[in-house]
Amino acid sequence: MKLKILELTFSVIKLSPTETMPSWVTNCDVFSITRTNEELSIVCPSECLPTNEDFKEVENDWKCIKVEGILDFGLTGILASLANPLAENKVSIFAISTFNTDYFLVKSHSIEKARLVLESEGHSFSNI
């Protein structure tokens, strides 16, 4: 599978489930928002975070690996083929899926290890 490490560094923010979606997030080129009855989660480039906000729950310093191309909904095991070898090598991920493809976040300090693990499993990176 062809993968790409995005250049941006990302943050994951947890807000109250009743909080209104902040308007600043729509200024980001790339972002993901998920609301459940337990939380409002936002994933966005760290550079988009407003400096005047003091987020109580935020995880910074994530790099993003994108699965290149459009994935058919009938395909199975895509995320598992990436997540399982990383888990076996103690690399934690935060996965996001869109209509077209999958993305997963890896802490910056583990991105090189993640790349090596995935290459050893037969995956290739377009930006190396």
Short mmCIF file of C-alpha atoms in Angstrom, two decimals:
data_model
loop_
_atom_site.label_atom_id
_atom_site.label_comp_id
_atom_site.label_asym_id
_atom_site.label_seq_id
_atom_site.Cartn_x
_atom_site.Cartn_y
_atom_site.Cartn_z
CA MET A 1 0.00 0.00 0.00
CA LYS A 2 1.21 3.49 -0.83
CA LEU A 3 1.43 5.85 2.15
CA LYS A 4 2.39 9.47 2.64
CA ILE A 5 3.58 11.29 5.75
CA LEU A 6 2.01 14.73 5.81
CA GLU A 7 4.35 17.60 6.63
CA LEU A 8 2.09 19.21 9.23
CA THR A 9 2.14 18.44 12.93
CA PHE A 10 -1.30 17.80 14.45
CA SER A 11 -3.10 18.23 17.75
CA VAL A 12 -6.08 16.34 19.18
CA ILE A 13 -8.41 18.38 21.37
CA LYS A 14 -11.19 17.10 23.61
CA LEU A 15 -14.05 19.47 24.46
CA SER A 16 -17.35 19.02 26.28
CA PRO A 17 -20.01 17.28 24.15
CA THR A 18 -22.31 20.27 24.62
CA GLU A 19 -19.77 22.81 23.42
CA THR A 20 -20.43 24.54 20.12
CA MET A 21 -18.00 23.69 17.35
CA PRO A 22 -15.39 26.46 17.50
CA SER A 23 -15.32 28.67 14.43
CA TRP A 24 -11.50 28.79 14.32
CA VAL A 25 -11.34 25.15 13.22
CA THR A 26 -12.95 25.93 9.86
CA ASN A 27 -9.92 28.07 8.99
CA CYS A 28 -7.71 24.97 8.92
CA ASP A 29 -6.99 23.32 5.57
CA VAL A 30 -7.46 19.88 7.12
CA PHE A 31 -9.47 18.97 10.21
CA SER A 32 -11.70 16.26 11.62
CA ILE A 33 -14.50 16.73 14.11
CA THR A 34 -16.37 13.99 15.94
CA ARG A 35 -19.14 14.54 18.45
CA THR A 36 -20.50 11.83 20.72
CA ASN A 37 -22.55 12.01 23.90
CA GLU A 38 -19.23 11.96 25.78
CA GLU A 39 -17.07 14.48 23.92
CA LEU A 40 -16.39 16.78 21.00
CA SER A 41 -13.04 15.79 19.49
CA ILE A 42 -11.12 17.95 17.05
CA VAL A 43 -8.05 16.92 15.10
CA CYS A 44 -6.28 19.72 13.27
CA PRO A 45 -2.84 21.08 12.43
CA SER A 46 -1.25 22.45 15.60
CA GLU A 47 -0.59 25.75 13.85
CA CYS A 48 -4.38 26.30 13.70
CA LEU A 49 -4.84 26.28 17.47
CA PRO A 50 -5.71 29.73 18.76
CA THR A 51 -3.06 31.08 21.11
CA ASN A 52 -5.64 32.76 23.33
CA GLU A 53 -7.34 29.47 24.31
CA ASP A 54 -6.28 27.28 27.21
CA PHE A 55 -7.46 23.80 26.27
CA LYS A 56 -7.89 21.53 29.30
CA GLU A 57 -7.43 18.35 27.30
CA VAL A 58 -5.12 18.46 24.29
CA GLU A 59 -2.55 16.06 22.88
CA ASN A 60 0.07 17.73 20.72
CA ASP A 61 2.94 16.56 18.54
CA TRP A 62 1.29 14.06 16.20
CA LYS A 63 2.40 13.33 12.63
CA CYS A 64 -0.14 12.06 10.11
CA ILE A 65 0.23 9.14 7.71
CA LYS A 66 -2.25 9.10 4.83
CA VAL A 67 -3.22 6.04 2.82
CA GLU A 68 -2.80 7.26 -0.78
CA GLY A 69 -5.66 6.82 -3.23
CA ILE A 70 -9.37 6.21 -2.88
CA LEU A 71 -10.35 3.09 -0.95
CA ASP A 72 -13.42 1.13 -1.95
CA PHE A 73 -15.89 0.51 0.88
CA GLY A 74 -15.79 -3.21 0.03
CA LEU A 75 -12.11 -3.48 0.95
CA THR A 76 -11.39 -5.12 4.27
CA GLY A 77 -8.35 -5.16 6.50
CA ILE A 78 -6.75 -1.91 5.32
CA LEU A 79 -6.50 -0.32 8.74
CA ALA A 80 -5.59 -3.67 10.34
CA SER A 81 -2.69 -4.15 7.91
CA LEU A 82 -1.28 -0.86 9.21
CA ALA A 83 -2.37 -0.88 12.85
CA ASN A 84 -1.43 -4.46 13.74
CA PRO A 85 2.29 -4.28 12.88
CA LEU A 86 2.53 -0.91 14.60
CA ALA A 87 0.85 -2.28 17.74
CA GLU A 88 3.19 -5.29 17.70
CA ASN A 89 6.08 -2.80 17.67
CA LYS A 90 4.63 -0.63 20.44
CA VAL A 91 3.72 2.30 18.19
CA SER A 92 0.44 3.89 19.28
CA ILE A 93 -1.92 5.34 16.65
CA PHE A 94 -4.99 7.54 16.47
CA ALA A 95 -7.00 6.56 13.38
CA ILE A 96 -9.33 8.72 11.29
CA SER A 97 -11.31 7.52 8.29
CA THR A 98 -12.94 9.65 5.62
CA PHE A 99 -15.18 8.71 2.72
CA ASN A 100 -12.14 8.27 0.45
CA THR A 101 -9.32 6.99 2.61
CA ASP A 102 -7.75 6.42 6.01
CA TYR A 103 -5.38 8.55 8.03
CA PHE A 104 -3.59 7.71 11.20
CA LEU A 105 -1.71 9.85 13.63
CA VAL A 106 1.53 8.72 15.23
CA LYS A 107 3.44 10.67 17.87
CA SER A 108 6.30 12.59 16.26
CA HIS A 109 8.93 10.73 18.26
CA SER A 110 7.66 7.43 16.76
CA ILE A 111 7.17 8.45 13.12
CA GLU A 112 10.49 7.08 11.86
CA LYS A 113 9.93 3.79 13.67
CA ALA A 114 6.40 3.63 12.19
CA ARG A 115 7.80 4.20 8.69
CA LEU A 116 10.39 1.43 9.11
CA VAL A 117 7.84 -1.02 10.52
CA LEU A 118 5.37 -0.37 7.70
CA GLU A 119 8.06 -0.62 5.02
CA SER A 120 9.13 -3.97 6.48
CA GLU A 121 5.51 -5.09 6.01
CA GLY A 122 5.64 -4.21 2.30
CA HIS A 123 4.09 -0.75 2.38
CA SER A 124 5.83 2.14 0.63
CA PHE A 125 5.98 5.87 1.21
CA SER A 126 5.61 8.42 -1.60
CA ASN A 127 7.44 11.23 0.14
CA ILE A 128 10.76 9.58 0.95
#
